[in-house]
Coordinates of N, CA and C in Angstrom, one line a residue:
Y271 N 13.2 -52.9 3.9 CA 14.0 -51.9 3.5 C 14.6 -52.0 2.1
M272 N 14.2 -51.0 1.2 CA 14.5 -50.8 -0.4 C 15.9 -50.6 -0.5
D273 N 16.6 -51.0 -1.3 CA 17.8 -50.5 -1.9 C 17.9 -49.5 -3.1
Y274 N 17.8 -48.4 -3.0 CA 17.6 -47.4 -4.1 C 18.8 -47.0 -4.9
S275 N 20.0 -47.7 -4.5 CA 21.2 -47.6 -5.1 C 21.3 -48.1 -6.6
K276 N 20.2 -48.8 -7.1 CA 20.5 -49.5 -8.4 C 19.9 -48.4 -9.1
Y277 N 18.8 -47.4 -8.8 CA 18.3 -46.3 -9.4 C 19.0 -45.1 -9.3
T278 N 20.4 -45.2 -8.9 CA 21.2 -43.9 -9.0 C 22.3 -44.2 -9.8
N279 N 23.1 -43.4 -10.1 CA 24.3 -43.6 -10.9 C 25.6 -43.9 -9.7
G280 N 25.8 -45.0 -9.7 CA 26.6 -45.9 -8.6 C 26.3 -45.9 -7.4
G281 N 25.2 -45.1 -6.9 CA 24.8 -45.8 -5.5 C 25.9 -45.3 -4.7
A282 N 25.8 -46.4 -3.6 CA 26.6 -46.5 -2.4 C 27.9 -46.8 -2.7
Q283 N 28.0 -48.1 -3.7 CA 28.7 -48.5 -4.1 C 29.8 -47.7 -5.1
G284 N 29.3 -46.9 -5.8 CA 30.4 -46.2 -6.5 C 30.5 -44.9 -6.1
G285 N 30.1 -44.5 -4.8 CA 30.2 -43.3 -4.3 C 29.8 -42.0 -5.1
G286 N 28.4 -42.5 -6.2 CA 27.9 -41.2 -7.0 C 27.3 -40.3 -6.2
T287 N 26.6 -39.5 -6.6 CA 25.9 -38.5 -6.1 C 24.4 -38.4 -6.1
G288 N 24.0 -39.7 -6.6 CA 22.4 -39.9 -6.5 C 21.9 -39.4 -7.6
G289 N 22.7 -39.5 -8.9 CA 21.8 -38.8 -10.0 C 22.9 -37.8 -10.5
D290 N 22.1 -37.5 -11.9 CA 22.7 -36.3 -12.2 C 22.0 -35.0 -12.3
Y291 N 21.5 -34.9 -11.2 CA 20.6 -33.5 -11.0 C 21.5 -32.5 -10.7
N292 N 22.3 -32.7 -10.5 CA 23.6 -31.6 -9.9 C 23.9 -30.5 -11.0
Q293 N 23.4 -31.0 -12.2 CA 23.7 -30.1 -13.5 C 22.7 -28.9 -13.5
Y294 N 21.4 -29.3 -12.8 CA 20.4 -28.1 -12.3 C 20.5 -27.4 -11.4
M295 N 21.4 -27.7 -10.7 CA 21.3 -26.9 -8.9 C 22.4 -25.7 -9.1
N296 N 23.1 -25.4 -10.0 CA 24.0 -24.5 -10.1 C 23.3 -23.0 -10.8
Y297 N 23.0 -22.2 -9.3 CA 22.3 -21.1 -9.7 C 23.2 -19.9 -9.8
S298 N 24.4 -20.0 -9.8 CA 25.2 -18.8 -9.9 C 25.2 -17.8 -11.2
K299 N 24.8 -18.8 -12.2 CA 24.7 -17.9 -13.7 C 23.3 -17.0 -13.5
Y300 N 22.3 -16.9 -12.8 CA 21.3 -16.4 -12.4 C 21.4 -15.3 -11.4
M301 N 22.4 -15.7 -10.5 CA 22.4 -14.8 -9.4 C 23.5 -13.5 -9.8
N302 N 24.1 -13.6 -10.3 CA 25.1 -12.6 -10.8 C 24.7 -11.8 -12.1
A303 N 23.7 -12.0 -12.4 CA 22.8 -11.3 -13.8 C 22.7 -10.0 -13.8
G304 N 22.1 -9.3 -12.2 CA 22.1 -8.2 -12.1 C 23.3 -7.2 -12.4
A305 N 24.4 -7.9 -11.9 CA 25.8 -7.4 -11.4 C 26.1 -7.1 -13.1
Q306 N 25.9 -7.8 -13.7 CA 26.3 -7.8 -15.2 C 25.6 -6.4 -16.2
G307 N 24.6 -5.8 -15.5 CA 23.9 -4.7 -16.1 C 22.7 -5.3 -17.1
G308 N 22.4 -6.5 -16.3 CA 21.1 -7.1 -17.3 C 20.3 -8.1 -16.3
G309 N 19.6 -9.1 -17.0 CA 19.2 -10.2 -16.6 C 17.8 -9.4 -15.3
N310 N 17.8 -10.3 -14.2 CA 17.0 -10.3 -13.3 C 17.1 -8.8 -12.4
P311 N 16.0 -8.2 -12.6 CA 16.0 -6.9 -12.0 C 15.9 -7.1 -10.3
A312 N 15.3 -8.1 -10.0 CA 15.6 -8.4 -8.4 C 17.0 -8.3 -8.0
M313 N 18.1 -8.3 -8.8 CA 19.2 -8.2 -8.2 C 19.7 -7.1 -8.3
L314 N 18.9 -6.3 -9.0 CA 19.5 -4.8 -8.9 C 19.8 -4.1 -7.8
D315 N 19.2 -4.5 -6.7 CA 19.5 -3.9 -5.3 C 20.8 -4.2 -5.1
A316 N 21.5 -5.6 -5.4 CA 22.6 -6.0 -5.0 C 23.8 -5.3 -5.8
S317 N 23.3 -5.3 -6.9 CA 24.5 -4.2 -8.0 C 24.6 -3.0 -7.7
N318 N 23.6 -2.5 -7.1 CA 23.4 -0.8 -7.2 C 23.2 -0.6 -5.6
P319 N 24.3 -0.6 -4.8 CA 23.8 -0.3 -3.4 C 23.2 1.0 -3.1
S320 N 23.2 1.9 -4.0 CA 23.0 3.4 -3.6 C 21.4 3.4 -3.7
V321 N 20.6 1.8 -4.4 CA 19.2 2.2 -4.2 C 18.7 1.1 -3.2
P322 N 17.9 1.9 -2.4 CA 17.5 0.9 -1.3 C 16.2 0.1 -1.6
A323 N 16.1 -0.8 -1.1 CA 15.2 -2.0 -1.4 C 13.7 -1.9 -0.9
S324 N 13.6 -0.5 -0.5 CA 12.2 -0.2 -0.2 C 12.2 1.6 0.3
A325 N 11.1 2.1 -0.4 CA 11.0 3.8 -0.3 C 11.1 4.1 1.1
A326 N 10.6 3.4 2.1 CA 10.7 3.7 3.6 C 12.4 3.8 3.9
D327 N 13.1 3.1 3.1 CA 14.7 3.2 3.4 C 15.6 4.4 2.9
C328 N 14.9 5.1 2.0 CA 15.4 6.3 1.4 C 15.6 7.4 2.0
N329 N 16.4 8.2 2.1 CA 16.9 9.3 3.0 C 17.0 10.5 2.3
T330 N 17.3 10.4 1.1 CA 17.4 11.8 0.1 C 16.4 11.4 -0.9
T331 N 16.4 12.5 -1.5 CA 15.1 12.9 -2.8 C 15.5 12.0 -4.0
E332 N 17.0 12.0 -4.0 CA 17.6 11.0 -5.0 C 17.6 9.6 -4.8
Q333 N 17.7 9.2 -3.6 CA 17.5 7.8 -3.5 C 16.3 7.2 -3.9
L334 N 15.0 8.3 -3.1 CA 13.8 8.0 -3.7 C 13.6 7.9 -5.2
K335 N 14.1 8.9 -5.8 CA 13.8 8.8 -7.2 C 14.2 7.6 -7.7
A336 N 15.5 7.1 -7.4 CA 16.2 5.9 -8.0 C 15.5 4.7 -7.7
W337 N 14.5 4.9 -6.6 CA 13.8 3.3 -5.7 C 12.7 3.6 -6.8
R338 N 12.0 4.7 -7.3 CA 11.0 4.6 -8.0 C 11.2 4.3 -9.4
K339 N 12.3 5.0 -10.0 CA 12.7 4.4 -11.1 C 13.0 3.0 -11.4
Q340 N 13.5 2.3 -10.1 CA 13.7 0.8 -10.8 C 12.6 0.0 -10.3
S341 N 11.9 0.4 -9.4 CA 10.2 -0.2 -9.0 C 9.6 -0.1 -10.2
L342 N 9.5 0.9 -11.1 CA 8.8 1.1 -12.4 C 9.4 0.5 -13.2
G343 N 10.7 0.3 -13.5 CA 11.4 -0.7 -14.3 C 11.0 -2.0 -14.3
R344 N 11.0 -2.5 -13.2 CA 10.6 -3.9 -12.9 C 9.2 -4.4 -13.3
V345 N 7.9 -3.2 -13.2 CA 6.9 -3.2 -13.7 C 6.9 -3.1 -15.0
D346 N 7.7 -2.4 -15.8 CA 7.6 -2.2 -17.3 C 8.3 -3.7 -17.9
Q347 N 9.1 -4.2 -17.0 CA 9.9 -5.3 -17.6 C 8.9 -6.6 -17.3
Y348 N 8.4 -6.8 -16.4 CA 7.6 -8.1 -15.9 C 5.7 -8.2 -16.1
T349 N 5.4 -7.0 -16.3 CA 3.8 -6.8 -16.1 C 3.3 -6.3 -17.7
P350 N 2.5 -6.9 -18.0 CA 1.7 -6.8 -19.4 C 1.6 -5.5 -19.3
E351 N 1.4 -4.7 -20.5 CA 1.1 -3.1 -20.7 C -0.2 -3.1 -20.0
A352 N -1.3 -3.9 -20.4 CA -2.8 -3.6 -20.0 C -2.8 -3.6 -18.5
Y353 N -1.8 -4.1 -17.6 CA -2.1 -4.4 -16.1 C -1.0 -3.2 -15.3
Q354 N -0.1 -2.8 -16.0 CA 0.8 -2.0 -15.7 C 0.4 -1.1 -14.8
H355 N -1.1 -0.2 -15.0 CA -1.3 0.7 -14.0 C -1.7 0.3 -12.7
F356 N -2.1 -1.3 -12.5 CA -2.3 -1.4 -11.3 C -0.9 -1.8 -10.5
A357 N 0.0 -2.0 -11.0 CA 1.2 -2.0 -10.2 C 2.1 -0.5 -9.9
E358 N 1.8 0.0 -10.7 CA 2.2 1.6 -10.7 C 1.9 2.5 -9.7
A359 N 0.2 2.4 -9.6 CA -0.5 3.3 -8.6 C 0.3 2.9 -7.2
P360 N 0.4 1.9 -6.5 CA 1.0 1.8 -5.4 C 2.5 2.3 -5.1
I361 N 3.1 2.2 -6.3 CA 4.7 2.8 -6.2 C 4.5 3.9 -6.1
E362 N 3.8 4.8 -6.8 CA 3.7 6.5 -6.9 C 2.9 6.7 -5.5
Q363 N 2.1 5.9 -4.7 CA 1.6 6.4 -3.7 C 2.6 6.0 -2.7
E364 N 3.6 5.4 -2.6 CA 4.7 5.0 -1.7 C 5.7 6.2 -2.0
F365 N 5.9 6.8 -3.1 CA 6.9 7.5 -3.4 C 6.3 8.6 -2.9
S366 N 5.0 9.1 -3.3 CA 4.4 10.5 -2.5 C 4.4 10.6 -1.1
K367 N 4.1 9.7 -0.4 CA 4.2 9.6 1.2 C 5.7 9.6 1.6
N368 N 6.6 8.9 1.1 CA 7.9 9.0 1.2 C 8.6 10.7 0.9
L369 N 8.2 10.9 -0.1 CA 8.8 12.4 -0.8 C 8.1 13.3 0.5
A370 N 7.0 13.3 0.8 CA 6.7 14.2 1.8 C 7.3 14.1 3.3
R371 N 7.8 12.8 3.6 CA 8.5 12.3 4.7 C 9.8 13.2 4.7
I372 N 10.7 12.8 3.2 CA 11.7 13.2 3.6 C 12.0 14.8 3.3
T373 N 11.1 15.5 2.8 CA 10.9 17.2 2.5 C 10.3 17.7 4.1
G374 N 9.7 16.9 4.6 CA 9.1 17.7 5.9 C 7.6 18.4 5.4
E375 N 7.3 17.8 4.5 CA 6.0 18.4 4.3 C 4.8 17.3 4.6
P376 N 3.6 18.0 4.9 CA 2.5 17.0 5.4 C 2.1 15.9 4.2
E377 N 1.8 14.7 4.8 CA 1.5 13.6 3.9 C 0.5 13.6 2.9
P378 N 0.5 13.3 1.8 CA -0.7 13.7 0.6 C -1.8 13.2 1.8
A379 N -3.1 13.8 0.9 CA -4.5 13.3 1.5 C -4.9 11.9 1.4
A380 N -4.3 11.2 0.0 CA -4.9 9.7 0.2 C -4.0 8.9 1.1
A381 N -2.8 9.2 1.5 CA -2.3 8.6 2.4 C -3.0 8.7 3.9
S382 N -3.5 10.0 4.3 CA -4.0 10.5 5.6 C -5.6 10.3 5.6
T383 N -6.1 9.5 4.8 CA -7.7 9.4 4.9 C -7.7 8.5 5.5
P384 N -8.9 8.8 6.3 CA -9.2 7.3 7.1 C -9.6 6.1 6.4
M385 N -9.8 4.9 6.8 CA -9.9 3.8 6.1 C -11.3 3.6 6.2
S386 N -12.0 3.9 7.1 CA -13.4 3.8 7.2 C -14.1 5.1 7.7
A387 N -15.3 5.4 7.6 CA -16.4 6.4 7.8 C -16.3 6.5 9.2
A388 N -16.2 5.4 9.8 CA -16.2 5.1 11.6 C -15.2 5.7 12.0
D389 N -14.2 5.6 11.2 CA -12.8 6.5 11.9 C -12.6 8.2 11.7
C390 N -13.5 8.5 10.8 CA -13.5 10.1 10.8 C -13.7 10.6 12.1
K391 N -13.1 11.9 12.4 CA -13.5 12.8 13.5 C -14.0 13.9 12.9
T392 N -13.9 14.5 11.8 CA -14.2 15.9 11.6 C -15.2 15.8 10.1
E393 N -15.8 16.5 9.9 CA -16.6 16.5 8.3 C -15.6 16.6 7.4
D394 N -14.8 17.1 7.6 CA -13.5 17.3 6.4 C -12.9 15.7 6.2
E395 N -12.6 15.2 7.2 CA -12.1 13.8 7.1 C -13.1 13.0 6.6
L396 N -14.6 13.0 6.6 CA -15.6 12.4 6.0 C -15.5 12.6 4.6
K397 N -15.5 13.7 4.1 CA -15.5 14.1 2.8 C -14.3 13.5 2.2
A398 N -13.2 13.4 2.8 CA -12.1 12.9 2.3 C -12.3 11.5 1.9
W399 N -12.7 11.0 3.0 CA -13.2 9.4 3.0 C -14.1 9.4 1.9
R400 N -15.4 10.0 1.7 CA -16.3 9.9 0.5 C -15.6 9.9 -0.7
K401 N -14.8 11.1 -1.0 CA -13.9 11.2 -2.2 C -13.2 10.2 -2.4
A402 N -12.4 9.8 -1.9 CA -11.4 8.4 -1.9 C -12.4 7.1 -2.4
Q403 N -13.4 6.6 -1.6 CA -14.4 5.8 -2.0 C -14.8 5.8 -3.2
E404 N -15.4 6.9 -3.5 CA -16.0 7.3 -4.8 C -14.9 7.1 -5.9
K405 N -13.5 7.7 -5.8 CA -12.5 7.5 -6.8 C -12.3 6.2 -7.2
Q406 N -12.2 5.1 -6.0 CA -12.1 3.7 -6.3 C -13.1 3.2 -7.1
I407 N -14.5 3.6 -6.8 CA -15.3 2.9 -7.5 C -15.3 3.4 -8.9
K408 N -15.3 4.6 -9.3 CA -15.2 5.0 -10.6 C -14.1 4.4 -11.7
Q409 N -13.0 4.2 -10.6 CA -11.8 3.8 -11.4 C -11.9 2.2 -11.7
W410 N -12.6 1.5 -10.8 CA -12.5 0.0 -10.7 C -14.1 -0.6 -11.3
V411 N -15.1 -0.1 -10.9 CA -16.4 -0.4 -11.2 C -16.9 -0.3 -12.7
P412 N -17.3 -1.3 -13.3 CA -18.1 -0.7 -14.7 C -19.1 0.2 -14.4
Q413 N -19.2 1.1 -15.5 CA -20.3 2.4 -15.3 C -21.4 1.8 -14.8
G414 N -21.9 1.0 -15.7 CA -23.4 0.4 -15.3 C -23.5 0.1 -14.1
F415 N -22.8 -0.3 -13.3 CA -22.8 -0.8 -11.8 C -22.6 0.1 -10.9
Q416 N -21.8 1.2 -11.1 CA -21.5 2.2 -10.4 C -22.5 2.6 -9.1
S417 N -23.8 3.1 -9.8 CA -24.8 3.6 -9.0 C -25.1 2.9 -7.7
N418 N -25.2 1.1 -8.1 CA -25.3 0.5 -6.9 C -24.2 0.4 -5.9
A419 N -23.0 0.6 -6.5 CA -21.6 0.6 -5.6 C -21.7 1.8 -4.6
L420 N -22.3 3.0 -5.2 CA -22.1 4.4 -4.6 C -23.0 4.2 -3.6
K421 N -24.1 3.8 -3.9 CA -25.2 4.0 -2.4 C -24.8 3.8 -1.1
P422 N -24.0 2.5 -1.0 CA -23.6 2.2 0.6 C -22.5 3.3 1.1
I423 N -21.7 3.8 0.1 CA -21.0 4.8 0.6 C -21.5 6.2 0.8
E424 N -22.7 6.5 0.2 CA -23.6 7.7 0.3 C -24.6 7.2 1.6
Q425 N -24.7 6.3 1.9 CA -25.6 5.9 3.4 C -24.5 6.0 4.6
D426 N -23.6 5.3 4.3 CA -22.5 5.6 5.4 C -21.7 6.9 5.7
Y427 N -21.8 7.9 4.5 CA -21.5 9.2 4.9 C -22.7 9.7 5.5
E428 N -23.8 9.6 5.5 CA -24.9 10.7 5.8 C -24.8 10.1 7.5
K429 N -25.0 8.7 7.6 CA -24.7 8.4 9.0 C -23.8 8.7 9.6
N430 N -22.5 9.0 9.0 CA -21.4 9.1 10.0 C -21.3 10.7 10.0
L431 N -22.1 11.2 9.1 CA -22.4 12.8 9.2 C -23.2 13.2 10.5
A432 N -24.1 12.5 10.4 CA -24.9 12.8 11.6 C -24.2 12.4 13.1
R433 N -23.4 11.3 13.1 CA -22.4 11.1 14.4 C -21.7 12.1 14.5
I434 N -21.1 12.6 13.2 CA -20.2 13.7 13.7 C -20.5 15.0 14.3
K435 N -21.9 15.5 13.7 CA -22.6 16.8 14.1 C -23.2 16.6 15.4
A436 N -23.7 15.3 15.7 CA -24.2 15.0 17.1 C -23.7 15.5 18.3
P437 N -22.5 15.3 18.5 CA -21.6 16.1 19.5 C -21.8 17.5 19.6
T438 N -21.6 18.5 18.7 CA -22.0 19.6 18.9 C -23.1 20.3 19.2
Q439 N -24.1 19.5 18.9 CA -25.6 19.9 19.5 C -25.5 19.2 20.7
D440 N -24.7 18.2 21.1 CA -25.2 18.0 22.5 C -24.3 19.1 23.4
S441 N -23.0 19.1 23.1 CA -22.2 20.3 23.6 C -23.1 21.6 23.8
G442 N -24.0 22.1 23.1 CA -24.8 23.2 23.5 C -25.9 23.0 24.2
A443 N -26.4 21.8 24.5 CA -27.2 21.2 25.9 C -26.4 21.6 27.1
H444 N -25.3 21.5 27.3 CA -24.5 21.1 28.4 C -24.1 22.4 28.8
A445 N -24.0 23.5 27.7 CA -23.3 24.5 28.1 C -24.0 25.6 29.1
P446 N -25.4 25.4 29.2 CA -25.8 26.2 30.7 C -25.6 25.4 31.9
A447 N -25.6 24.1 31.9 CA -24.8 23.5 32.9 C -23.8 24.1 33.6
D448 N -23.0 24.0 32.7 CA -21.5 24.4 32.7 C -21.6 26.0 33.5
K449 N -22.0 26.7 32.7 CA -22.2 28.2 33.1 C -22.6 28.2 34.5
S450 N -23.9 27.5 34.7 CA -24.4 27.5 36.2 C -23.3 27.2 37.4
R451 N -22.6 26.1 36.8 CA -21.3 25.7 37.8 C -20.3 26.8 38.0
G452 N -20.1 27.5 36.8 CA -19.3 28.4 36.9 C -19.6 29.8 37.8
K453 N -21.2 29.6 37.8 CA -21.7 30.8 38.7 C -21.5 30.4 40.1
S454 N -21.7 29.2 40.4 CA -21.8 28.8 41.6 C -20.5 28.8 42.2
D455 N -19.3 28.5 41.5 CA -17.9 28.6 42.0 C -17.6 30.1 42.6
D456 N -18.1 31.1 41.7 CA -17.8 32.5 41.9 C -18.4 33.1 43.1
T457 N -19.8 32.5 43.4 CA -20.4 32.8 44.9 C -19.6 32.1 46.0
D458 N -19.0 31.0 45.8 CA -18.3 30.5 46.8 C -17.1 31.1 47.3
K459 N -16.4 31.9 46.1 CA -15.2 32.6 46.7 C -15.5 33.7 47.4

């Protein structure tokens, strides 16, 4: 057993606190910064209770606009200008999605676009999926590499377009069988 009291101020004998580290443990000066009108923007929610913490918590357009303003303010303050668009895009998407929810309008197309081509049930959904995928490639992939990145998207599109169109061709083949059943039902009556 080692006696560490010799390394602390007073240790057990002097009733000390085990060192002078307590001077670094006072966080109160950081916790109230938002309430004083500046400082830590994470504390702005506590100082301004009319601004909900997330867009999903907003019930009015005014609250939603205040949420967006506050969120974009954080991005402006803490994100280098060259990278701000990376952080702003999801905020704007969340704003659009929740604005549609609050106003009772349909969700923006980007939010309702299926995540994969296999999830698409209609040709319109598949076209929207391809457009969203191409937009991502054109936004983030250097132009010299875009053609290679777009090829798999086009392949998935063609494959799933054939899958979507296939049931309509099959339903035509089954139609005469259904009609003949319908006629036999009529003769039974």
